[in-house]
mmCIF file with all atom_site columns, C-alpha atoms in Angstrom:
data_model
loop_
_atom_site.group_PDB
_atom_site.id
_atom_site.type_symbol
_atom_site.label_atom_id
_atom_site.label_alt_id
_atom_site.label_comp_id
_atom_site.label_asym_id
_atom_site.label_entity_id
_atom_site.label_seq_id
_atom_site.pdbx_PDB_ins_code
_atom_site.Cartn_x
_atom_site.Cartn_y
_atom_site.Cartn_z
_atom_site.occupancy
_atom_site.B_iso_or_equiv
_atom_site.pdbx_formal_charge
_atom_site.auth_seq_id
_atom_site.auth_comp_id
_atom_site.auth_asym_id
_atom_site.auth_atom_id
_atom_site.pdbx_PDB_model_num
ATOM 1   C CA . MET A 1 1   ? -3.857  -4.456  84.231  1.00 0.00 ? 28  MET A CA 1
ATOM 2   C CA . ARG A 1 2   ? -2.037  -2.747  87.074  1.00 0.00 ? 29  ARG A CA 1
ATOM 3   C CA . THR A 1 3   ? -1.767  1.054   86.872  1.00 0.00 ? 30  THR A CA 1
ATOM 4   C CA . ALA A 1 4   ? 1.769   2.422   86.790  1.00 0.00 ? 31  ALA A CA 1
ATOM 5   C CA . ALA A 1 5   ? 2.946   4.106   89.968  1.00 0.00 ? 32  ALA A CA 1
ATOM 6   C CA . TYR A 1 6   ? 3.259   7.859   90.250  1.00 0.00 ? 33  TYR A CA 1
ATOM 7   C CA . THR A 1 7   ? 6.814   9.042   89.651  1.00 0.00 ? 34  THR A CA 1
ATOM 8   C CA . HIS A 1 8   ? 6.517   12.805  90.246  1.00 0.00 ? 35  HIS A CA 1
ATOM 9   C CA . PHE A 1 9   ? 4.230   15.428  91.713  1.00 0.00 ? 36  PHE A CA 1
ATOM 10  C CA . ILE A 1 10  ? 3.642   19.138  91.199  1.00 0.00 ? 37  ILE A CA 1
ATOM 11  C CA . SER A 1 11  ? 4.987   20.771  94.337  1.00 0.00 ? 38  SER A CA 1
ATOM 12  C CA . LEU A 1 12  ? 5.040   24.156  96.012  1.00 0.00 ? 39  LEU A CA 1
ATOM 13  C CA . PRO A 1 13  ? 8.078   23.698  98.298  1.00 0.00 ? 40  PRO A CA 1
ATOM 14  C CA . ILE A 1 14  ? 7.927   25.338  101.719 1.00 0.00 ? 41  ILE A CA 1
ATOM 15  C CA . THR A 1 15  ? 11.527  26.297  102.395 1.00 0.00 ? 42  THR A CA 1
ATOM 16  C CA . SER A 1 16  ? 11.040  28.760  105.266 1.00 0.00 ? 43  SER A CA 1
ATOM 17  C CA . ALA A 1 17  ? 13.473  28.040  108.111 1.00 0.00 ? 44  ALA A CA 1
ATOM 18  C CA . ARG A 1 18  ? 10.845  29.256  110.591 1.00 0.00 ? 45  ARG A CA 1
ATOM 19  C CA . VAL A 1 19  ? 8.132   26.913  109.320 1.00 0.00 ? 46  VAL A CA 1
ATOM 20  C CA . GLN A 1 20  ? 10.527  23.982  109.092 1.00 0.00 ? 47  GLN A CA 1
ATOM 21  C CA . GLY A 1 21  ? 11.722  24.707  112.628 1.00 0.00 ? 48  GLY A CA 1
ATOM 22  C CA . LYS A 1 22  ? 8.140   24.656  113.907 1.00 0.00 ? 49  LYS A CA 1
ATOM 23  C CA . VAL A 1 23  ? 7.606   21.305  112.166 1.00 0.00 ? 50  VAL A CA 1
ATOM 24  C CA . ALA A 1 24  ? 10.692  19.923  113.942 1.00 0.00 ? 51  ALA A CA 1
ATOM 25  C CA . GLU A 1 25  ? 9.321   21.194  117.286 1.00 0.00 ? 52  GLU A CA 1
ATOM 26  C CA . PHE A 1 26  ? 5.984   19.501  116.578 1.00 0.00 ? 53  PHE A CA 1
ATOM 27  C CA . HIS A 1 27  ? 7.760   16.229  115.743 1.00 0.00 ? 54  HIS A CA 1
ATOM 28  C CA . ASN A 1 28  ? 9.700   16.346  119.020 1.00 0.00 ? 55  ASN A CA 1
ATOM 29  C CA . ILE A 1 29  ? 6.464   16.711  120.967 1.00 0.00 ? 56  ILE A CA 1
ATOM 30  C CA . ALA A 1 30  ? 4.654   14.038  118.936 1.00 0.00 ? 57  ALA A CA 1
ATOM 31  C CA . ARG A 1 31  ? 7.365   11.443  119.619 1.00 0.00 ? 58  ARG A CA 1
ATOM 32  C CA . GLY A 1 32  ? 6.521   11.305  123.305 1.00 0.00 ? 59  GLY A CA 1
ATOM 33  C CA . ARG A 1 33  ? 2.736   11.284  123.097 1.00 0.00 ? 60  ARG A CA 1
ATOM 34  C CA . SER A 1 34  ? 0.497   8.354   123.946 1.00 0.00 ? 61  SER A CA 1
ATOM 35  C CA . GLY A 1 35  ? -1.530  7.049   121.051 1.00 0.00 ? 62  GLY A CA 1
ATOM 36  C CA . LEU A 1 36  ? 1.498   7.006   118.757 1.00 0.00 ? 63  LEU A CA 1
ATOM 37  C CA . GLU A 1 37  ? 3.158   3.908   120.191 1.00 0.00 ? 64  GLU A CA 1
ATOM 38  C CA . GLY A 1 38  ? 4.938   1.763   117.613 1.00 0.00 ? 65  GLY A CA 1
ATOM 39  C CA . MET A 1 39  ? 5.109   4.544   115.027 1.00 0.00 ? 66  MET A CA 1
ATOM 40  C CA . ALA A 1 40  ? 8.307   4.441   112.975 1.00 0.00 ? 67  ALA A CA 1
ATOM 41  C CA . GLU A 1 41  ? 10.647  7.447   113.005 1.00 0.00 ? 68  GLU A CA 1
ATOM 42  C CA . SER A 1 42  ? 10.282  7.573   109.219 1.00 0.00 ? 69  SER A CA 1
ATOM 43  C CA . SER A 1 43  ? 6.619   8.520   109.740 1.00 0.00 ? 70  SER A CA 1
ATOM 44  C CA . LEU A 1 44  ? 7.753   12.053  110.591 1.00 0.00 ? 71  LEU A CA 1
ATOM 45  C CA . VAL A 1 45  ? 8.109   13.850  107.276 1.00 0.00 ? 72  VAL A CA 1
ATOM 46  C CA . LYS A 1 46  ? 11.466  15.628  107.202 1.00 0.00 ? 73  LYS A CA 1
ATOM 47  C CA . PRO A 1 47  ? 11.110  19.403  107.609 1.00 0.00 ? 74  PRO A CA 1
ATOM 48  C CA . SER A 1 48  ? 13.252  19.899  104.480 1.00 0.00 ? 75  SER A CA 1
ATOM 49  C CA . ARG A 1 49  ? 10.543  18.103  102.454 1.00 0.00 ? 76  ARG A CA 1
ATOM 50  C CA . MET A 1 50  ? 7.609   20.289  103.450 1.00 0.00 ? 77  MET A CA 1
ATOM 51  C CA . HIS A 1 51  ? 5.471   21.210  100.448 1.00 0.00 ? 78  HIS A CA 1
ATOM 52  C CA . ILE A 1 52  ? 1.978   21.668  99.063  1.00 0.00 ? 79  ILE A CA 1
ATOM 53  C CA . THR A 1 53  ? 1.000   19.053  96.472  1.00 0.00 ? 80  THR A CA 1
ATOM 54  C CA . VAL A 1 54  ? -0.932  20.279  93.430  1.00 0.00 ? 81  VAL A CA 1
ATOM 55  C CA . GLY A 1 55  ? -1.164  17.031  91.468  1.00 0.00 ? 82  GLY A CA 1
ATOM 56  C CA . MET A 1 56  ? 0.386   13.586  90.998  1.00 0.00 ? 83  MET A CA 1
ATOM 57  C CA . LEU A 1 57  ? 2.189   12.662  87.769  1.00 0.00 ? 84  LEU A CA 1
ATOM 58  C CA . ARG A 1 58  ? 3.303   9.538   85.918  1.00 0.00 ? 85  ARG A CA 1
ATOM 59  C CA . LEU A 1 59  ? 6.398   10.555  83.946  1.00 0.00 ? 86  LEU A CA 1
ATOM 60  C CA . ALA A 1 60  ? 7.992   7.271   82.950  1.00 0.00 ? 87  ALA A CA 1
ATOM 61  C CA . THR A 1 61  ? 10.148  8.501   80.061  1.00 0.00 ? 88  THR A CA 1
ATOM 62  C CA . GLU A 1 62  ? 12.491  11.385  79.356  1.00 0.00 ? 89  GLU A CA 1
ATOM 63  C CA . GLU A 1 63  ? 9.966   12.616  76.800  1.00 0.00 ? 90  GLU A CA 1
ATOM 64  C CA . ASP A 1 64  ? 7.276   12.703  79.502  1.00 0.00 ? 91  ASP A CA 1
ATOM 65  C CA . ARG A 1 65  ? 9.560   14.648  81.811  1.00 0.00 ? 92  ARG A CA 1
ATOM 66  C CA . ARG A 1 66  ? 10.425  17.176  79.118  1.00 0.00 ? 93  ARG A CA 1
ATOM 67  C CA . ALA A 1 67  ? 6.737   17.624  78.351  1.00 0.00 ? 94  ALA A CA 1
ATOM 68  C CA . ALA A 1 68  ? 5.943   18.262  82.021  1.00 0.00 ? 95  ALA A CA 1
ATOM 69  C CA . ALA A 1 69  ? 8.806   20.735  82.408  1.00 0.00 ? 96  ALA A CA 1
ATOM 70  C CA . GLY A 1 70  ? 7.710   22.545  79.250  1.00 0.00 ? 97  GLY A CA 1
ATOM 71  C CA . CYS A 1 71  ? 4.118   22.707  80.434  1.00 0.00 ? 98  CYS A CA 1
ATOM 72  C CA . LEU A 1 72  ? 5.192   24.205  83.747  1.00 0.00 ? 99  LEU A CA 1
ATOM 73  C CA . GLU A 1 73  ? 7.453   26.759  82.067  1.00 0.00 ? 100 GLU A CA 1
ATOM 74  C CA . SER A 1 74  ? 4.633   27.862  79.767  1.00 0.00 ? 101 SER A CA 1
ATOM 75  C CA . LEU A 1 75  ? 2.479   28.825  82.763  1.00 0.00 ? 102 LEU A CA 1
ATOM 76  C CA . GLY A 1 76  ? 4.741   31.598  84.025  1.00 0.00 ? 103 GLY A CA 1
ATOM 77  C CA . ARG A 1 77  ? 2.814   34.486  82.522  1.00 0.00 ? 104 ARG A CA 1
ATOM 78  C CA . GLY A 1 78  ? -0.557  33.197  83.695  1.00 0.00 ? 105 GLY A CA 1
ATOM 79  C CA . VAL A 1 79  ? 0.724   32.598  87.228  1.00 0.00 ? 106 VAL A CA 1
ATOM 80  C CA . ARG A 1 80  ? 2.223   36.084  87.397  1.00 0.00 ? 107 ARG A CA 1
ATOM 81  C CA . GLU A 1 81  ? -1.092  37.564  86.258  1.00 0.00 ? 108 GLU A CA 1
ATOM 82  C CA . ILE A 1 82  ? -2.918  35.746  89.059  1.00 0.00 ? 109 ILE A CA 1
ATOM 83  C CA . LEU A 1 83  ? -0.368  37.049  91.554  1.00 0.00 ? 110 LEU A CA 1
ATOM 84  C CA . GLY A 1 84  ? -0.725  40.575  90.204  1.00 0.00 ? 111 GLY A CA 1
ATOM 85  C CA . GLY A 1 85  ? 3.004   41.118  90.294  1.00 0.00 ? 112 GLY A CA 1
ATOM 86  C CA . GLY A 1 86  ? 3.251   40.286  93.992  1.00 0.00 ? 113 GLY A CA 1
ATOM 87  C CA . SER A 1 87  ? 4.682   37.336  95.870  1.00 0.00 ? 114 SER A CA 1
ATOM 88  C CA . LEU A 1 88  ? 2.733   34.241  96.949  1.00 0.00 ? 115 LEU A CA 1
ATOM 89  C CA . ASP A 1 89  ? 2.698   34.311  100.753 1.00 0.00 ? 116 ASP A CA 1
ATOM 90  C CA . VAL A 1 90  ? 1.004   31.559  102.739 1.00 0.00 ? 117 VAL A CA 1
ATOM 91  C CA . ARG A 1 91  ? 0.093   31.029  106.365 1.00 0.00 ? 118 ARG A CA 1
ATOM 92  C CA . VAL A 1 92  ? 0.707   27.565  107.805 1.00 0.00 ? 119 VAL A CA 1
ATOM 93  C CA . TYR A 1 93  ? -1.188  26.647  110.958 1.00 0.00 ? 120 TYR A CA 1
ATOM 94  C CA . GLY A 1 94  ? -3.044  23.961  112.869 1.00 0.00 ? 121 GLY A CA 1
ATOM 95  C CA . VAL A 1 95  ? -2.876  20.171  112.713 1.00 0.00 ? 122 VAL A CA 1
ATOM 96  C CA . GLU A 1 96  ? -5.681  17.974  111.435 1.00 0.00 ? 123 GLU A CA 1
ATOM 97  C CA . THR A 1 97  ? -6.011  14.370  110.266 1.00 0.00 ? 124 THR A CA 1
ATOM 98  C CA . MET A 1 98  ? -6.888  13.350  106.753 1.00 0.00 ? 125 MET A CA 1
ATOM 99  C CA . GLU A 1 99  ? -9.157  10.679  108.198 1.00 0.00 ? 126 GLU A CA 1
ATOM 100 C CA . ARG A 1 100 ? -12.504 11.594  109.720 1.00 0.00 ? 127 ARG A CA 1
ATOM 101 C CA . ASP A 1 101 ? -11.796 9.621   112.879 1.00 0.00 ? 128 ASP A CA 1
ATOM 102 C CA . ALA A 1 102 ? -8.652  10.952  114.564 1.00 0.00 ? 129 ALA A CA 1
ATOM 103 C CA . ARG A 1 103 ? -8.516  7.763   116.644 1.00 0.00 ? 130 ARG A CA 1
ATOM 104 C CA . GLU A 1 104 ? -7.425  5.889   113.494 1.00 0.00 ? 131 GLU A CA 1
ATOM 105 C CA . ALA A 1 105 ? -5.270  8.424   111.699 1.00 0.00 ? 132 ALA A CA 1
ATOM 106 C CA . ARG A 1 106 ? -2.593  7.812   109.083 1.00 0.00 ? 133 ARG A CA 1
ATOM 107 C CA . ILE A 1 107 ? -1.997  11.322  107.725 1.00 0.00 ? 134 ILE A CA 1
ATOM 108 C CA . LEU A 1 108 ? -1.556  14.419  109.880 1.00 0.00 ? 135 LEU A CA 1
ATOM 109 C CA . TYR A 1 109 ? -1.221  17.726  108.093 1.00 0.00 ? 136 TYR A CA 1
ATOM 110 C CA . ALA A 1 110 ? -0.972  21.444  108.703 1.00 0.00 ? 137 ALA A CA 1
ATOM 111 C CA . LYS A 1 111 ? -3.476  23.726  107.028 1.00 0.00 ? 138 LYS A CA 1
ATOM 112 C CA . VAL A 1 112 ? -2.299  26.334  104.529 1.00 0.00 ? 139 VAL A CA 1
ATOM 113 C CA . GLU A 1 113 ? -4.015  29.463  103.324 1.00 0.00 ? 140 GLU A CA 1
ATOM 114 C CA . ASP A 1 114 ? -3.180  32.567  101.316 1.00 0.00 ? 141 ASP A CA 1
ATOM 115 C CA . ALA A 1 115 ? -1.687  35.224  103.570 1.00 0.00 ? 142 ALA A CA 1
ATOM 116 C CA . GLY A 1 116 ? -2.031  38.005  101.001 1.00 0.00 ? 143 GLY A CA 1
ATOM 117 C CA . ALA A 1 117 ? -4.670  40.675  100.691 1.00 0.00 ? 144 ALA A CA 1
ATOM 118 C CA . GLY A 1 118 ? -6.600  38.817  97.960  1.00 0.00 ? 145 GLY A CA 1
ATOM 119 C CA . GLY A 1 119 ? -7.114  35.729  100.045 1.00 0.00 ? 146 GLY A CA 1
ATOM 120 C CA . ASP A 1 120 ? -7.619  33.251  97.191  1.00 0.00 ? 147 ASP A CA 1
ATOM 121 C CA . ARG A 1 121 ? -4.510  33.537  95.017  1.00 0.00 ? 148 ARG A CA 1
ATOM 122 C CA . LEU A 1 122 ? -2.985  30.319  96.399  1.00 0.00 ? 149 LEU A CA 1
ATOM 123 C CA . ARG A 1 123 ? -5.988  28.260  95.335  1.00 0.00 ? 150 ARG A CA 1
ATOM 124 C CA . ARG A 1 124 ? -6.272  30.074  92.009  1.00 0.00 ? 151 ARG A CA 1
ATOM 125 C CA . VAL A 1 125 ? -2.619  29.402  91.171  1.00 0.00 ? 152 VAL A CA 1
ATOM 126 C CA . CYS A 1 126 ? -2.906  25.734  92.152  1.00 0.00 ? 153 CYS A CA 1
ATOM 127 C CA . GLU A 1 127 ? -6.111  25.246  90.165  1.00 0.00 ? 154 GLU A CA 1
ATOM 128 C CA . TYR A 1 128 ? -4.632  27.044  87.151  1.00 0.00 ? 155 TYR A CA 1
ATOM 129 C CA . VAL A 1 129 ? -1.549  24.820  87.177  1.00 0.00 ? 156 VAL A CA 1
ATOM 130 C CA . ARG A 1 130 ? -3.480  21.608  87.761  1.00 0.00 ? 157 ARG A CA 1
ATOM 131 C CA . ASP A 1 131 ? -6.004  22.392  85.016  1.00 0.00 ? 158 ASP A CA 1
ATOM 132 C CA . ALA A 1 132 ? -3.193  23.094  82.545  1.00 0.00 ? 159 ALA A CA 1
ATOM 133 C CA . PHE A 1 133 ? -1.491  19.784  83.313  1.00 0.00 ? 160 PHE A CA 1
ATOM 134 C CA . GLY A 1 134 ? -4.825  18.001  83.026  1.00 0.00 ? 161 GLY A CA 1
ATOM 135 C CA . SER A 1 135 ? -5.520  19.584  79.628  1.00 0.00 ? 162 SER A CA 1
ATOM 136 C CA . ALA A 1 136 ? -2.051  18.495  78.499  1.00 0.00 ? 163 ALA A CA 1
ATOM 137 C CA . GLY A 1 137 ? -2.810  14.899  79.476  1.00 0.00 ? 164 GLY A CA 1
ATOM 138 C CA . LEU A 1 138 ? -0.171  14.903  82.199  1.00 0.00 ? 165 LEU A CA 1
ATOM 139 C CA . ILE A 1 139 ? -2.664  14.358  85.040  1.00 0.00 ? 166 ILE A CA 1
ATOM 140 C CA . ASP A 1 140 ? -5.090  11.505  84.420  1.00 0.00 ? 167 ASP A CA 1
ATOM 141 C CA . GLY A 1 141 ? -8.850  11.739  84.783  1.00 0.00 ? 168 GLY A CA 1
ATOM 142 C CA . GLY A 1 142 ? -8.835  10.172  88.231  1.00 0.00 ? 169 GLY A CA 1
ATOM 143 C CA . GLY A 1 143 ? -6.357  12.745  89.458  1.00 0.00 ? 170 GLY A CA 1
ATOM 144 C CA . MET A 1 144 ? -8.422  15.601  88.068  1.00 0.00 ? 171 MET A CA 1
ATOM 145 C CA . GLN A 1 145 ? -11.532 14.315  89.817  1.00 0.00 ? 172 GLN A CA 1
ATOM 146 C CA . ARG A 1 146 ? -9.914  14.353  93.251  1.00 0.00 ? 173 ARG A CA 1
ATOM 147 C CA . GLU A 1 147 ? -10.548 17.324  95.478  1.00 0.00 ? 174 GLU A CA 1
ATOM 148 C CA . LEU A 1 148 ? -7.688  19.812  95.502  1.00 0.00 ? 175 LEU A CA 1
ATOM 149 C CA . LYS A 1 149 ? -6.992  19.836  99.238  1.00 0.00 ? 176 LYS A CA 1
ATOM 150 C CA . LEU A 1 150 ? -4.306  22.381  100.043 1.00 0.00 ? 177 LEU A CA 1
ATOM 151 C CA . HIS A 1 151 ? -2.227  21.109  102.954 1.00 0.00 ? 178 HIS A CA 1
ATOM 152 C CA . MET A 1 152 ? 1.280   20.357  104.216 1.00 0.00 ? 179 MET A CA 1
ATOM 153 C CA . THR A 1 153 ? 1.755   16.765  105.418 1.00 0.00 ? 180 THR A CA 1
ATOM 154 C CA . VAL A 1 154 ? 3.761   16.476  108.658 1.00 0.00 ? 181 VAL A CA 1
ATOM 155 C CA . VAL A 1 155 ? 3.148   12.818  109.604 1.00 0.00 ? 182 VAL A CA 1
ATOM 156 C CA . ARG A 1 156 ? 2.546   9.813   107.372 1.00 0.00 ? 183 ARG A CA 1
ATOM 157 C CA . ALA A 1 157 ? 2.092   7.018   109.892 1.00 0.00 ? 184 ALA A CA 1
ATOM 158 C CA . SER A 1 158 ? 3.772   3.652   109.530 1.00 0.00 ? 185 SER A CA 1
ATOM 159 C CA . GLY A 1 159 ? 5.120   1.262   112.119 1.00 0.00 ? 186 GLY A CA 1
ATOM 160 C CA . THR A 1 160 ? 4.421   -1.935  113.996 1.00 0.00 ? 187 THR A CA 1
ATOM 161 C CA . SER A 1 161 ? 1.137   -3.302  115.236 1.00 0.00 ? 188 SER A CA 1
ATOM 162 C CA . PRO A 1 162 ? 0.089   -6.587  116.878 1.00 0.00 ? 189 PRO A CA 1
ATOM 163 C CA . VAL A 1 163 ? -0.506  -9.551  114.578 1.00 0.00 ? 190 VAL A CA 1
ATOM 164 C CA . ALA A 1 164 ? -4.131  -10.650 114.611 1.00 0.00 ? 191 ALA A CA 1
ATOM 165 C CA . ASN A 1 165 ? -4.395  -14.051 116.370 1.00 0.00 ? 192 ASN A CA 1
ATOM 166 C CA . GLY A 1 166 ? -0.620  -14.117 116.463 1.00 0.00 ? 193 GLY A CA 1
ATOM 167 C CA . GLY A 1 167 ? -0.051  -14.638 120.148 1.00 0.00 ? 194 GLY A CA 1
ATOM 168 C CA . GLU A 1 168 ? 1.144   -12.309 122.867 1.00 0.00 ? 195 GLU A CA 1
ATOM 169 C CA . GLY A 1 169 ? 4.253   -10.299 122.110 1.00 0.00 ? 196 GLY A CA 1
ATOM 170 C CA . ARG A 1 170 ? 4.331   -10.921 118.370 1.00 0.00 ? 197 ARG A CA 1
ATOM 171 C CA . ARG A 1 171 ? 4.434   -7.850  116.145 1.00 0.00 ? 198 ARG A CA 1
ATOM 172 C CA . ALA A 1 172 ? 4.484   -7.272  112.386 1.00 0.00 ? 199 ALA A CA 1
ATOM 173 C CA . ARG A 1 173 ? 5.350   -4.518  109.988 1.00 0.00 ? 200 ARG A CA 1
ATOM 174 C CA . SER A 1 174 ? 2.103   -2.953  108.800 1.00 0.00 ? 201 SER A CA 1
ATOM 175 C CA . ARG A 1 175 ? 2.692   0.141   106.695 1.00 0.00 ? 202 ARG A CA 1
ATOM 176 C CA . ARG A 1 176 ? -0.654  0.098   104.933 1.00 0.00 ? 203 ARG A CA 1
ATOM 177 C CA . ARG A 1 177 ? -2.883  -0.448  107.937 1.00 0.00 ? 204 ARG A CA 1
ATOM 178 C CA . PHE A 1 178 ? -0.940  1.152   110.759 1.00 0.00 ? 205 PHE A CA 1
ATOM 179 C CA . THR A 1 179 ? -2.824  4.023   112.424 1.00 0.00 ? 206 THR A CA 1
ATOM 180 C CA . VAL A 1 180 ? -2.360  6.261   115.432 1.00 0.00 ? 207 VAL A CA 1
ATOM 181 C CA . ASP A 1 181 ? -4.713  7.894   117.893 1.00 0.00 ? 208 ASP A CA 1
ATOM 182 C CA . ALA A 1 182 ? -4.081  11.565  117.125 1.00 0.00 ? 209 ALA A CA 1
ATOM 183 C CA . ARG A 1 183 ? -6.929  13.074  119.133 1.00 0.00 ? 210 ARG A CA 1
ATOM 184 C CA . ALA A 1 184 ? -4.690  14.674  121.762 1.00 0.00 ? 211 ALA A CA 1
ATOM 185 C CA . LEU A 1 185 ? -2.345  16.161  119.150 1.00 0.00 ? 212 LEU A CA 1
ATOM 186 C CA . VAL A 1 186 ? -5.222  17.584  117.120 1.00 0.00 ? 213 VAL A CA 1
ATOM 187 C CA . GLU A 1 187 ? -6.778  19.097  120.232 1.00 0.00 ? 214 GLU A CA 1
ATOM 188 C CA . GLU A 1 188 ? -3.483  20.692  121.305 1.00 0.00 ? 215 GLU A CA 1
ATOM 189 C CA . PHE A 1 189 ? -2.251  21.820  117.870 1.00 0.00 ? 216 PHE A CA 1
ATOM 190 C CA . GLY A 1 190 ? -5.542  22.415  116.069 1.00 0.00 ? 217 GLY A CA 1
ATOM 191 C CA . GLN A 1 191 ? -4.844  26.139  115.732 1.00 0.00 ? 218 GLN A CA 1
ATOM 192 C CA . ALA A 1 192 ? -1.103  26.256  116.463 1.00 0.00 ? 219 ALA A CA 1
ATOM 193 C CA . PRO A 1 193 ? 0.827   28.659  114.207 1.00 0.00 ? 220 PRO A CA 1
ATOM 194 C CA . PHE A 1 194 ? 3.701   27.290  112.107 1.00 0.00 ? 221 PHE A CA 1
ATOM 195 C CA . GLY A 1 195 ? 4.450   30.633  110.490 1.00 0.00 ? 222 GLY A CA 1
ATOM 196 C CA . THR A 1 196 ? 3.961   32.689  107.345 1.00 0.00 ? 223 THR A CA 1
ATOM 197 C CA . CYS A 1 197 ? 6.276   32.246  104.374 1.00 0.00 ? 224 CYS A CA 1
ATOM 198 C CA . ARG A 1 198 ? 6.798   33.052  100.717 1.00 0.00 ? 225 ARG A CA 1
ATOM 199 C CA . ILE A 1 199 ? 6.430   30.329  98.081  1.00 0.00 ? 226 ILE A CA 1
ATOM 200 C CA . GLY A 1 200 ? 9.350   30.881  95.717  1.00 0.00 ? 227 GLY A CA 1
ATOM 201 C CA . GLN A 1 201 ? 8.927   28.070  93.202  1.00 0.00 ? 228 GLN A CA 1
ATOM 202 C CA . ILE A 1 202 ? 6.628   25.526  91.634  1.00 0.00 ? 229 ILE A CA 1
ATOM 203 C CA . GLN A 1 203 ? 8.464   22.259  90.943  1.00 0.00 ? 230 GLN A CA 1
ATOM 204 C CA . ILE A 1 204 ? 8.083   18.958  89.128  1.00 0.00 ? 231 ILE A CA 1
ATOM 205 C CA . ALA A 1 205 ? 9.315   16.998  92.159  1.00 0.00 ? 232 ALA A CA 1
ATOM 206 C CA . ARG A 1 206 ? 10.652  13.452  91.872  1.00 0.00 ? 233 ARG A CA 1
ATOM 207 C CA . ARG A 1 207 ? 9.213   10.956  94.336  1.00 0.00 ? 234 ARG A CA 1
ATOM 208 C CA . PHE A 1 208 ? 11.810  9.154   96.492  1.00 0.00 ? 235 PHE A CA 1
ATOM 209 C CA . HIS A 1 209 ? 14.701  11.231  95.093  1.00 0.00 ? 236 HIS A CA 1
ATOM 210 C CA . PHE A 1 210 ? 16.342  13.894  97.233  1.00 0.00 ? 237 PHE A CA 1
ATOM 211 C CA . THR A 1 211 ? 19.029  16.555  97.137  1.00 0.00 ? 238 THR A CA 1
ATOM 212 C CA . GLU A 1 212 ? 22.002  16.670  99.516  1.00 0.00 ? 239 GLU A CA 1
ATOM 213 C CA . ASP A 1 213 ? 20.071  18.905  101.919 1.00 0.00 ? 240 ASP A CA 1
ATOM 214 C CA . GLY A 1 214 ? 17.143  16.456  102.047 1.00 0.00 ? 241 GLY A CA 1
ATOM 215 C CA . ALA A 1 215 ? 14.686  18.316  99.812  1.00 0.00 ? 242 ALA A CA 1
ATOM 216 C CA . TYR A 1 216 ? 12.974  16.657  96.857  1.00 0.00 ? 243 TYR A CA 1
ATOM 217 C CA . ALA A 1 217 ? 14.942  16.549  93.626  1.00 0.00 ? 244 ALA A CA 1
ATOM 218 C CA . ASN A 1 218 ? 13.099  17.962  90.642  1.00 0.00 ? 245 ASN A CA 1
ATOM 219 C CA . ASP A 1 219 ? 12.843  17.792  86.862  1.00 0.00 ? 246 ASP A CA 1
ATOM 220 C CA . GLY A 1 220 ? 11.473  21.292  86.304  1.00 0.00 ? 247 GLY A CA 1
ATOM 221 C CA . ILE A 1 221 ? 11.091  24.622  88.097  1.00 0.00 ? 248 ILE A CA 1
ATOM 222 C CA . LEU A 1 222 ? 8.967   27.713  87.654  1.00 0.00 ? 249 LEU A CA 1
ATOM 223 C CA . GLU A 1 223 ? 10.340  30.635  89.644  1.00 0.00 ? 250 GLU A CA 1
ATOM 224 C CA . LEU A 1 224 ? 7.741   32.848  91.318  1.00 0.00 ? 251 LEU A CA 1
ATOM 225 C CA . PRO A 1 225 ? 8.003   36.596  92.010  1.00 0.00 ? 252 PRO A CA 1
#
């Protein structure tokens, strides 16, 4: 039996104009680089959709969505205790590939880390939220077993590639297998700063649904200090 698709994800939106501007600058440079030939424009994740993903959710019914929103709301006190009354500030920097071999990359991301004095509050908040959703049965066992890799995706490669044995000049859409050679980008931007910003919310973001300004729509918000 086929597993239902994810409908939502727990998101820490990155709304900083400075960080989003740096993402746009990176995209402009990436467009002209060798190794990325054939990559679709849609591969460049819109700056308005920058975020850190905490966990993936399957919320097929209104009841599921209410349960997720209620779970998130109930975590406010615990999150504030982790933050110690302060804000959650993060530093965004450097570009890496999700794949081990940058010659065949599909996902390029910027690294994120806590910019506060404690140094680990970002991970503690994310783990606290994910564990609570797992205990509530809102993240399945497979999701809980995956490594919590804190990152901000900037490129999700898709595009055209030659058809195997298809003859010269023929091309085909290949979203699942399309890769790029990102070695030059990783070498140039491996430590490049994107900026420091405050995380103002945790959201139950809706996949493939967006607001008028291009950000993800959501079915629940927890405001942060």
